[in-house]
Short mmCIF file of C-alpha atoms in Angstrom, two decimals:
data_model
loop_
_atom_site.label_atom_id
_atom_site.label_comp_id
_atom_site.label_asym_id
_atom_site.label_seq_id
_atom_site.Cartn_x
_atom_site.Cartn_y
_atom_site.Cartn_z
CA UNK A 1 7.03 55.04 28.13
CA UNK A 2 9.16 52.18 26.96
CA UNK A 3 7.09 51.88 23.80
CA UNK A 4 7.45 55.57 23.08
CA UNK A 5 11.22 55.39 23.39
CA UNK A 6 11.52 52.36 21.18
CA UNK A 7 9.24 53.97 18.65
CA UNK A 8 11.41 57.07 18.62
CA UNK A 9 14.52 54.95 17.97
CA UNK A 10 12.81 53.19 15.09
CA UNK A 11 11.78 56.50 13.63
CA UNK A 12 15.39 57.63 13.75
CA UNK A 13 16.38 54.46 11.90
CA UNK A 14 14.02 55.24 9.02
CA UNK A 15 15.30 58.79 8.80
CA UNK A 16 18.82 57.53 8.13
CA UNK A 17 17.81 55.80 4.92
CA UNK A 18 18.47 58.63 2.40
CA UNK A 19 21.87 59.24 3.95
CA UNK A 20 22.80 55.59 3.76
CA UNK A 21 21.66 55.49 0.14
CA UNK A 22 23.71 58.59 -0.67
CA UNK A 23 26.75 57.12 1.03
CA UNK A 24 26.49 53.93 -0.98
CA UNK A 25 26.10 56.02 -4.11
CA UNK A 26 29.70 57.09 -3.59
CA UNK A 27 30.64 53.41 -3.61
CA UNK A 28 28.83 52.60 -6.84
CA UNK A 29 29.79 55.85 -8.62
CA UNK A 30 33.44 55.67 -7.85
CA UNK A 31 34.97 59.12 -7.42
CA UNK A 32 38.47 57.63 -7.21
CA UNK A 33 38.07 56.13 -10.69
CA UNK A 34 38.68 52.59 -9.50
CA UNK A 35 37.44 50.02 -11.96
CA UNK A 36 36.71 46.75 -10.20
CA UNK A 37 34.60 45.22 -12.90
CA UNK A 38 35.87 41.84 -11.85
CA UNK A 39 33.59 42.11 -8.82
CA UNK A 40 29.85 41.86 -9.12
CA UNK A 41 27.91 44.43 -7.11
CA UNK A 42 24.59 43.33 -5.59
CA UNK A 43 22.77 46.40 -6.92
CA UNK A 44 21.12 47.41 -10.16
CA UNK A 45 23.73 49.67 -11.67
CA UNK A 46 24.86 49.49 -15.27
CA UNK A 47 28.39 48.29 -15.85
CA UNK A 48 28.65 50.54 -18.89
CA UNK A 49 28.26 53.68 -16.84
CA UNK A 50 31.49 55.72 -17.14
CA UNK A 51 31.64 55.89 -13.35
CA UNK A 52 30.63 52.31 -12.56
CA UNK A 53 32.87 50.72 -9.97
CA UNK A 54 31.52 47.19 -10.14
CA UNK A 55 29.71 44.97 -12.61
CA UNK A 56 25.94 44.68 -12.84
CA UNK A 57 24.64 41.22 -11.80
CA UNK A 58 21.70 41.32 -14.19
CA UNK A 59 23.94 42.28 -17.09
CA UNK A 60 26.24 39.41 -16.19
CA UNK A 61 23.34 36.96 -16.00
CA UNK A 62 21.94 38.06 -19.36
CA UNK A 63 25.30 38.06 -21.13
CA UNK A 64 26.26 34.73 -19.61
CA UNK A 65 23.00 33.21 -20.80
CA UNK A 66 23.75 34.55 -24.27
CA UNK A 67 27.19 32.93 -24.10
CA UNK A 68 25.83 29.70 -22.60
CA UNK A 69 28.07 29.75 -19.54
CA UNK A 70 27.32 29.78 -15.84
CA UNK A 71 28.21 33.07 -14.10
CA UNK A 72 29.52 31.56 -10.90
CA UNK A 73 30.64 34.77 -9.25
CA UNK A 74 27.42 36.63 -9.93
CA UNK A 75 25.28 33.76 -8.64
CA UNK A 76 27.49 33.47 -5.57
CA UNK A 77 27.25 37.17 -4.77
CA UNK A 78 23.47 37.13 -5.17
CA UNK A 79 23.14 34.08 -2.91
CA UNK A 80 25.39 35.48 -0.20
CA UNK A 81 23.84 38.94 -0.14
CA UNK A 82 20.30 37.60 -0.50
CA UNK A 83 20.70 35.11 2.33
CA UNK A 84 22.06 37.84 4.58
CA UNK A 85 19.84 40.82 3.85
CA UNK A 86 17.08 39.90 1.40
CA UNK A 87 15.54 42.95 -0.20
CA UNK A 88 17.07 45.26 2.39
CA UNK A 89 19.52 45.96 -0.43
CA UNK A 90 16.71 47.40 -2.55
CA UNK A 91 15.55 49.81 0.10
CA UNK A 92 18.85 50.98 1.51
CA UNK A 93 21.65 50.41 -0.97
CA UNK A 94 20.47 50.33 -4.58
CA UNK A 95 21.34 53.52 -6.51
CA UNK A 96 18.53 53.08 -9.01
CA UNK A 97 16.05 52.81 -6.13
CA UNK A 98 17.57 55.91 -4.59
CA UNK A 99 16.99 57.80 -7.83
CA UNK A 100 13.35 56.73 -7.82
CA UNK A 101 13.02 57.75 -4.18
CA UNK A 102 14.39 61.20 -4.99
CA UNK A 103 12.04 61.68 -7.94
CA UNK A 104 9.19 60.34 -5.83
CA UNK A 105 9.66 63.17 -3.35
CA UNK A 106 8.20 65.56 -5.93
CA UNK A 107 4.73 66.28 -4.56
CA UNK A 108 2.50 64.68 -7.16
CA UNK A 109 -0.46 62.37 -6.63
CA UNK A 110 0.84 58.83 -6.18
CA UNK A 111 -0.97 55.73 -7.31
CA UNK A 112 -0.67 52.48 -5.37
CA UNK A 113 -0.37 49.58 -7.75
CA UNK A 114 -2.25 46.34 -7.10
CA UNK A 115 -0.29 43.56 -5.49
CA UNK A 116 -0.47 41.08 -8.36
CA UNK A 117 1.54 43.40 -10.59
CA UNK A 118 4.64 42.49 -8.61
CA UNK A 119 4.69 39.14 -10.39
CA UNK A 120 5.67 40.82 -13.66
CA UNK A 121 9.20 41.07 -12.30
CA UNK A 122 9.52 37.31 -12.48
CA UNK A 123 8.32 37.33 -16.07
CA UNK A 124 11.05 39.88 -16.85
CA UNK A 125 13.65 37.82 -15.01
CA UNK A 126 12.79 34.54 -16.69
CA UNK A 127 11.94 35.92 -20.12
CA UNK A 128 14.21 38.85 -20.86
CA UNK A 129 17.19 37.96 -18.68
CA UNK A 130 17.39 34.17 -18.95
CA UNK A 131 15.36 32.57 -21.74
CA UNK A 132 15.55 35.05 -24.63
CA UNK A 133 19.32 35.68 -24.27
CA UNK A 134 19.92 31.93 -24.01
CA UNK A 135 18.04 31.05 -27.19
CA UNK A 136 18.48 34.19 -29.28
CA UNK A 137 21.74 35.70 -28.04
CA UNK A 138 22.53 39.29 -27.26
CA UNK A 139 21.63 40.50 -30.71
CA UNK A 140 17.92 40.07 -30.12
CA UNK A 141 15.78 43.17 -29.73
CA UNK A 142 14.35 41.78 -26.49
CA UNK A 143 17.72 41.20 -24.91
CA UNK A 144 17.40 42.80 -21.47
CA UNK A 145 20.29 45.26 -21.79
CA UNK A 146 18.78 46.62 -24.99
CA UNK A 147 15.68 47.65 -23.06
CA UNK A 148 17.10 48.51 -19.64
CA UNK A 149 16.30 52.10 -18.54
CA UNK A 150 19.24 52.02 -16.13
CA UNK A 151 21.53 51.36 -19.06
CA UNK A 152 19.91 54.17 -21.01
CA UNK A 153 20.21 56.63 -18.15
CA UNK A 154 23.62 55.67 -16.80
CA UNK A 155 25.42 54.66 -19.99
CA UNK A 156 23.74 55.79 -23.19
CA UNK A 157 23.13 59.37 -22.08
CA UNK A 158 26.64 59.94 -20.66
CA UNK A 159 28.28 58.38 -23.70
CA UNK A 160 26.18 60.50 -26.04
CA UNK A 161 27.22 63.63 -24.15
CA UNK A 162 30.83 62.47 -24.13
CA UNK A 163 30.80 61.84 -27.88
CA UNK A 164 29.21 65.19 -28.59
CA UNK A 165 31.78 67.00 -26.45
CA UNK A 166 34.58 65.16 -28.24
CA UNK A 167 32.96 66.14 -31.56
CA UNK A 168 32.61 62.52 -32.58
CA UNK A 169 29.71 60.88 -34.30
CA UNK A 170 27.03 60.39 -31.67
CA UNK A 171 25.66 56.88 -31.34
CA UNK A 172 22.12 57.54 -30.19
CA UNK A 173 20.21 54.95 -28.18
CA UNK A 174 17.38 53.20 -29.95
CA UNK A 175 13.89 54.65 -29.98
CA UNK A 176 12.62 51.74 -27.88
CA UNK A 177 15.22 52.26 -25.20
CA UNK A 178 14.68 56.01 -25.13
CA UNK A 179 10.91 55.57 -24.95
CA UNK A 180 11.21 53.12 -22.04
CA UNK A 181 13.43 55.59 -20.19
CA UNK A 182 10.99 58.47 -20.69
CA UNK A 183 7.98 56.41 -19.67
CA UNK A 184 9.84 55.16 -16.62
CA UNK A 185 10.80 58.69 -15.54
CA UNK A 186 7.23 59.89 -15.98
CA UNK A 187 5.86 56.89 -14.08
CA UNK A 188 8.20 57.62 -11.20
CA UNK A 189 6.32 60.87 -10.66
CA UNK A 190 3.01 59.13 -10.19
CA UNK A 191 3.78 55.94 -8.31
CA UNK A 192 6.36 54.75 -5.81
CA UNK A 193 9.35 53.01 -7.35
CA UNK A 194 7.68 51.76 -10.54
CA UNK A 195 10.77 49.96 -11.77
CA UNK A 196 11.28 48.11 -8.48
CA UNK A 197 7.59 47.26 -8.21
CA UNK A 198 6.96 46.10 -11.73
CA UNK A 199 10.05 45.13 -13.66
CA UNK A 200 13.26 44.86 -11.62
CA UNK A 201 14.67 41.33 -12.04
CA UNK A 202 17.22 41.88 -9.29
CA UNK A 203 14.46 42.85 -6.89
CA UNK A 204 12.64 39.68 -7.89
CA UNK A 205 15.64 37.61 -6.84
CA UNK A 206 16.14 39.43 -3.55
CA UNK A 207 12.46 39.41 -2.68
CA UNK A 208 12.50 35.62 -2.92
CA UNK A 209 15.22 35.73 -0.29
CA UNK A 210 12.93 37.70 2.03
CA UNK A 211 11.57 34.43 3.34
CA UNK A 212 14.95 32.91 4.10
CA UNK A 213 17.24 35.80 4.95
CA UNK A 214 19.11 36.21 8.21
CA UNK A 215 17.65 39.68 8.58
CA UNK A 216 13.89 39.88 8.44
CA UNK A 217 10.93 41.88 9.61
CA UNK A 218 9.44 40.35 12.71
CA UNK A 219 5.78 40.76 13.47
CA UNK A 220 4.83 40.54 17.12
CA UNK A 221 1.13 39.84 17.41
CA UNK A 222 1.13 40.58 21.13
CA UNK A 223 1.92 44.22 20.31
CA UNK A 224 -0.66 44.52 17.55
CA UNK A 225 -3.93 46.29 18.22
CA UNK A 226 -5.12 46.33 14.60
CA UNK A 227 -4.53 50.04 14.20
CA UNK A 228 -3.57 49.50 10.52
CA UNK A 229 -0.60 51.84 10.96
CA UNK A 230 1.83 49.43 9.33
CA UNK A 231 -0.33 49.11 6.24
CA UNK A 232 -0.78 52.85 6.00
CA UNK A 233 2.97 53.44 6.23
CA UNK A 234 3.84 50.98 3.49
CA UNK A 235 4.06 52.69 0.10
CA UNK A 236 4.73 49.62 -1.98
CA UNK A 237 1.82 47.34 -1.22
CA UNK A 238 -1.88 47.75 -1.41
CA UNK A 239 -3.53 47.88 2.00
CA UNK A 240 -5.17 44.47 1.71
CA UNK A 241 -1.88 42.62 1.83
CA UNK A 242 -0.58 41.09 4.96
CA UNK A 243 2.03 42.56 7.19
CA UNK A 244 5.68 41.78 7.40
CA UNK A 245 7.93 40.38 4.73
CA UNK A 246 6.38 39.57 1.41
CA UNK A 247 7.47 39.54 -2.20
CA UNK A 248 6.95 43.23 -2.83
CA UNK A 249 8.56 44.44 0.37
CA UNK A 250 11.78 46.41 -0.22
CA UNK A 251 12.48 46.68 3.51
CA UNK A 252 12.54 50.42 3.60
CA UNK A 253 11.72 49.99 7.30
CA UNK A 254 9.12 52.73 7.29
CA UNK A 255 6.63 50.28 8.77
CA UNK A 256 8.74 49.59 11.86
CA UNK A 257 7.37 52.79 13.33
CA UNK A 258 4.55 50.46 14.33
CA UNK A 259 5.33 48.70 17.57
CA UNK A 260 4.20 45.35 16.25
CA UNK A 261 6.94 45.27 13.63
CA UNK A 262 10.68 45.27 14.18
CA UNK A 263 13.78 44.42 12.23
CA UNK A 264 15.73 41.48 13.58
CA UNK A 265 17.76 38.42 12.78
CA UNK A 266 16.98 34.75 13.01
CA UNK A 267 19.49 34.36 15.83
CA UNK A 268 17.82 36.75 18.21
CA UNK A 269 16.38 35.06 21.26
CA UNK A 270 12.65 34.74 20.94
CA UNK A 271 10.14 35.33 23.69
CA UNK A 272 7.69 32.76 22.46
CA UNK A 273 7.18 30.56 19.47
CA UNK A 274 4.52 32.73 17.89
CA UNK A 275 6.98 35.57 17.48
CA UNK A 276 9.49 33.36 15.76
CA UNK A 277 7.01 31.96 13.34
CA UNK A 278 5.72 35.36 12.41
CA UNK A 279 8.99 36.34 10.78
CA UNK A 280 9.28 34.56 7.50
CA UNK A 281 5.59 33.90 7.05
CA UNK A 282 5.75 31.00 4.69
CA UNK A 283 5.91 27.73 6.53
CA UNK A 284 5.19 25.38 3.71
CA UNK B 1 -29.95 12.31 23.66
CA UNK B 2 -31.04 10.44 20.57
CA UNK B 3 -30.21 12.05 17.20
CA UNK B 4 -32.93 13.31 14.94
CA UNK B 5 -33.68 10.73 12.28
CA UNK B 6 -35.59 11.56 9.14
CA UNK B 7 -36.97 9.33 6.51
CA UNK B 8 -36.06 10.17 2.94
CA UNK B 9 -38.40 9.82 0.01
CA UNK B 10 -37.11 6.31 -0.67
CA UNK B 11 -37.55 5.29 2.93
CA UNK B 12 -33.90 5.29 4.05
CA UNK B 13 -32.87 6.79 7.33
CA UNK B 14 -30.99 10.10 7.30
CA UNK B 15 -29.28 11.60 10.29
CA UNK B 16 -28.67 15.31 10.51
CA UNK B 17 -24.97 15.96 9.98
CA UNK B 18 -24.38 12.44 8.78
CA UNK B 19 -24.35 10.65 5.48
CA UNK B 20 -27.22 9.45 3.48
CA UNK B 21 -27.06 5.70 3.25
CA UNK B 22 -28.11 5.90 -0.41
CA UNK B 23 -25.48 8.45 -1.45
CA UNK B 24 -21.74 8.10 -1.78
CA UNK B 25 -19.62 9.77 0.87
CA UNK B 26 -18.77 13.36 -0.14
CA UNK B 27 -15.10 12.73 -0.73
CA UNK B 28 -14.60 15.86 -2.83
CA UNK B 29 -16.21 18.09 -0.24
CA UNK B 30 -14.13 16.55 2.52
CA UNK B 31 -10.91 16.98 0.55
CA UNK B 32 -11.72 20.56 -0.38
CA UNK B 33 -12.64 21.61 3.12
CA UNK B 34 -9.65 19.79 4.57
CA UNK B 35 -7.31 21.48 2.12
CA UNK B 36 -8.72 24.91 2.84
CA UNK B 37 -8.54 24.34 6.58
CA UNK B 38 -4.97 23.13 6.39
CA UNK B 39 -3.80 26.10 4.30
CA UNK B 40 -5.66 28.82 6.17
CA UNK B 41 -3.45 30.99 8.27
CA UNK B 42 -4.09 33.16 11.21
CA UNK B 43 -3.84 36.68 9.78
CA UNK B 44 -2.23 37.96 12.96
CA UNK B 45 0.41 35.34 13.64
CA UNK B 46 0.87 34.00 10.15
CA UNK B 47 0.61 30.45 11.51
CA UNK B 48 -1.43 27.78 9.82
CA UNK B 49 -4.40 26.70 11.91
CA UNK B 50 -3.78 23.00 11.38
CA UNK B 51 -0.02 23.09 11.28
CA UNK B 52 1.34 19.78 12.53
CA UNK B 53 4.99 20.76 12.33
CA UNK B 54 6.72 21.05 15.68
CA UNK B 55 7.77 24.60 16.43
CA UNK B 56 11.41 23.71 16.98
CA UNK B 57 11.59 22.41 13.41
CA UNK B 58 10.39 25.76 12.19
CA UNK B 59 12.99 27.52 14.33
CA UNK B 60 15.68 25.25 12.96
CA UNK B 61 14.49 25.90 9.42
CA UNK B 62 14.50 29.66 9.87
CA UNK B 63 18.11 29.52 11.01
CA UNK B 64 19.39 26.70 8.84
CA UNK B 65 18.13 27.80 5.42
CA UNK B 66 19.86 31.23 5.45
CA UNK B 67 23.08 29.61 6.59
CA UNK B 68 22.76 26.95 3.89
CA UNK B 69 22.25 29.57 1.20
CA UNK B 70 25.12 31.60 2.55
CA UNK B 71 27.37 28.55 2.44
CA UNK B 72 26.33 27.64 -1.08
CA UNK B 73 26.93 31.21 -2.23
CA UNK B 74 30.34 31.33 -0.59
CA UNK B 75 31.35 28.04 -2.19
CA UNK B 76 30.14 29.30 -5.56
CA UNK B 77 32.26 32.42 -5.24
CA UNK B 78 35.27 30.38 -4.17
CA UNK B 79 34.80 27.97 -7.05
CA UNK B 80 34.36 30.74 -9.55
CA UNK B 81 37.16 32.88 -8.21
CA UNK B 82 39.79 30.36 -7.26
CA UNK B 83 39.39 26.96 -8.83
CA UNK B 84 38.28 28.42 -12.09
CA UNK B 85 41.49 30.38 -12.17
CA UNK B 86 43.65 27.28 -12.25
CA UNK B 87 45.01 26.79 -15.76
CA UNK B 88 43.86 23.61 -17.40
CA UNK B 89 46.06 22.90 -20.35
CA UNK B 90 44.48 21.33 -23.34
CA UNK B 91 45.95 20.06 -26.57
CA UNK B 92 44.20 21.21 -29.67
CA UNK B 93 45.01 20.70 -33.31
CA UNK B 94 45.62 23.86 -35.24
CA UNK B 95 45.52 24.02 -39.00
CA UNK B 96 48.04 26.17 -40.80
CA UNK B 97 48.93 26.65 -44.44
CA UNK B 98 52.44 26.65 -45.88
CA UNK B 99 53.75 27.17 -49.42
CA UNK B 100 55.89 24.37 -50.82
CA UNK B 101 57.89 24.53 -54.07
CA UNK B 102 56.58 22.41 -56.85
CA UNK B 103 58.96 20.47 -59.05
CA UNK B 104 57.97 21.06 -62.73
CA UNK B 105 57.09 17.92 -64.57
CA UNK B 106 59.50 17.36 -67.43
CA UNK B 107 58.55 15.34 -70.50
CA UNK B 108 60.57 12.19 -70.78
CA UNK B 109 62.80 11.58 -73.76
CA UNK B 110 63.29 15.18 -74.88
CA UNK B 111 65.84 17.80 -73.98
CA UNK B 112 64.79 20.77 -71.84
CA UNK B 113 62.88 23.30 -73.83
CA UNK B 114 61.94 20.91 -76.59
CA UNK B 115 58.26 20.25 -76.98
CA UNK B 116 56.86 17.34 -78.85
CA UNK B 117 54.44 19.36 -80.93
CA UNK B 118 56.78 21.77 -82.73
CA UNK B 119 56.65 21.66 -86.49
CA UNK B 120 59.76 21.09 -88.57
CA UNK B 121 61.73 19.92 -85.57
CA UNK B 122 62.11 23.46 -84.21
CA UNK B 123 62.89 23.68 -80.50
CA UNK B 124 59.95 24.75 -78.36
CA UNK B 125 60.00 27.52 -75.80
CA UNK B 126 59.44 27.09 -72.17
CA UNK B 127 56.19 28.61 -70.93
CA UNK B 128 56.67 32.26 -69.97
CA UNK B 129 59.99 32.56 -71.73
CA UNK B 130 60.40 35.99 -73.28
CA UNK B 131 61.02 36.20 -76.99
CA UNK B 132 64.67 35.79 -77.68
CA UNK B 133 65.35 33.59 -74.75
CA UNK B 134 67.57 30.63 -74.96
CA UNK B 135 65.68 27.50 -75.92
CA UNK B 136 65.84 24.84 -73.31
CA UNK B 137 66.65 27.28 -70.49
CA UNK B 138 64.14 28.62 -67.97
CA UNK B 139 63.50 32.35 -68.00
CA UNK B 140 65.83 34.34 -65.76
CA UNK B 141 63.22 36.24 -63.72
CA UNK B 142 60.72 33.45 -63.21
CA UNK B 143 59.81 32.33 -59.66
CA UNK B 144 59.70 28.65 -58.87
CA UNK B 145 56.09 27.47 -58.78
CA UNK B 146 54.64 26.84 -55.31
CA UNK B 147 51.57 25.11 -53.94
CA UNK B 148 49.75 25.73 -50.66
CA UNK B 149 49.51 22.80 -48.29
CA UNK B 150 47.35 22.66 -45.16
CA UNK B 151 49.06 20.99 -42.22
CA UNK B 152 47.95 20.21 -38.70
CA UNK B 153 50.05 20.73 -35.62
CA UNK B 154 49.19 19.96 -32.00
CA UNK B 155 49.52 22.88 -29.59
CA UNK B 156 48.84 23.26 -25.88
CA UNK B 157 46.54 26.00 -24.74
CA UNK B 158 44.78 27.09 -21.56
CA UNK B 159 41.33 25.61 -21.77
CA UNK B 160 39.45 27.78 -19.36
CA UNK B 161 41.08 31.10 -20.01
CA UNK B 162 38.02 32.61 -21.60
CA UNK B 163 35.69 31.36 -18.90
CA UNK B 164 38.04 32.80 -16.33
CA UNK B 165 38.05 36.14 -18.06
CA UNK B 166 34.29 36.11 -18.26
CA UNK B 167 33.71 35.11 -14.67
CA UNK B 168 36.34 37.14 -12.95
CA UNK B 169 37.57 39.88 -15.17
CA UNK B 170 34.24 40.34 -16.90
CA UNK B 171 35.90 41.35 -20.12
CA UNK B 172 32.78 41.07 -22.18
CA UNK B 173 34.04 43.22 -24.98
CA UNK B 174 35.65 40.94 -27.49
CA UNK B 175 34.22 37.58 -26.38
CA UNK B 176 31.55 35.92 -28.45
CA UNK B 177 30.12 32.59 -29.48
CA UNK B 178 31.15 31.31 -32.87
CA UNK B 179 28.97 29.22 -35.17
CA UNK B 180 30.20 26.04 -33.49
CA UNK B 181 29.01 27.25 -30.10
CA UNK B 182 32.52 27.85 -28.80
CA UNK B 183 33.74 30.88 -26.89
CA UNK B 184 36.18 32.83 -29.00
CA UNK B 185 37.99 36.06 -28.50
CA UNK B 186 37.27 38.59 -31.19
CA UNK B 187 40.23 40.12 -32.93
CA UNK B 188 38.94 43.66 -32.74
CA UNK B 189 36.90 44.70 -29.75
CA UNK B 190 34.31 47.30 -30.49
CA UNK B 191 34.38 50.61 -28.73
CA UNK B 192 31.66 51.81 -26.47
CA UNK B 193 29.68 50.27 -23.67
CA UNK B 194 29.76 46.53 -23.54
CA UNK B 195 26.61 46.03 -21.52
CA UNK B 196 24.61 48.71 -23.13
CA UNK B 197 24.14 47.97 -26.79
CA UNK B 198 22.25 50.81 -28.34
#
């Protein structure tokens, strides 16, 4: 009876996710027209969007690499948020993830990508965000912001519409950027969160923090009966991967419907040592 | 119970599970199996089978590392947002160009307007003098000749103003690297999205 009640509460927690994402959307797309671009938001949302409230951390990193300076505020924000929540930001707060979740609700056959493809995010982070801007500047064709589909969707499209309504000369986005946006939107129909799974450099940073964040998914082996429910509930990993926090987990908390998994903090009192060690799995 | 002992083809003794006295110890096999055993984890608990680390160290690590990262991030924000804001004055040398009047060189030993090369002792005309002008007098409408001189003055400026703008105000439009690798503010900022070059 106790397990049923706790399971019901966890189920309620997962049902709140779209509402929390929509609420945070009002923060990132500022309806009061406040422009706090001096503050870096911990989400993937283009600074060039006409409604952007805060600055994009990936855009700051890429532009700072191009200018050969250290973006102290952006690094600080990423460290603070990552150490507190890890990739919980991706699952509950990020507006670009929310958009993919909404498109993913269209009933089409979904493909689960293999686990190793999650490592491409780190190639994007190191290559397109850090190395290429540092050595070739922001004028290079492989500069991240020139390829970013979020920039195309949230900035290029609104500005094109704005210019056409003002009867000005429309500055169209490049063919490459437009093609990436179209491919991304099509891919969203056939797999869960393709951008987050394959390319998002911000998700790559936050997923590294999954192992060391204050909030983490705790696996309790004493409650596990190998029913495979947690693996079936997870949309972002292939079934062969282990439970709990890993690099591709976005902490959507769908899996906590299983009694063996729960969301907790490192300061919660543990029943035994096995439970504690089963949180952040990496001990090395 | 005595172990089973076999004789090899060369006559040496070989014990089941032991080493052959004529072969080197299987160091590679021992290392490989030891490494695998030490890295294998229990798939249920996530614990390494041969973990020698005391559990309380792991507990301390789980709690200390997030707090450490949080502290480092907070200090980074404070450094970027507060200390970076402090103006650091710097003296730099600025070049500027001024126009100085040039004194015309006069030939020695002759009156003004008289050139040495005039035939029959006729008085020469000053350069640019209109026809009918008075010999020896400069033309009425002529401007005094000037030359441009580059001078250097030392000025004080705020050294980290651009870095402050970039870190805090994020005014990316209008900031660029020049050919010397220095941050400079562009005179004319381009319109349109700063982060989204099309």
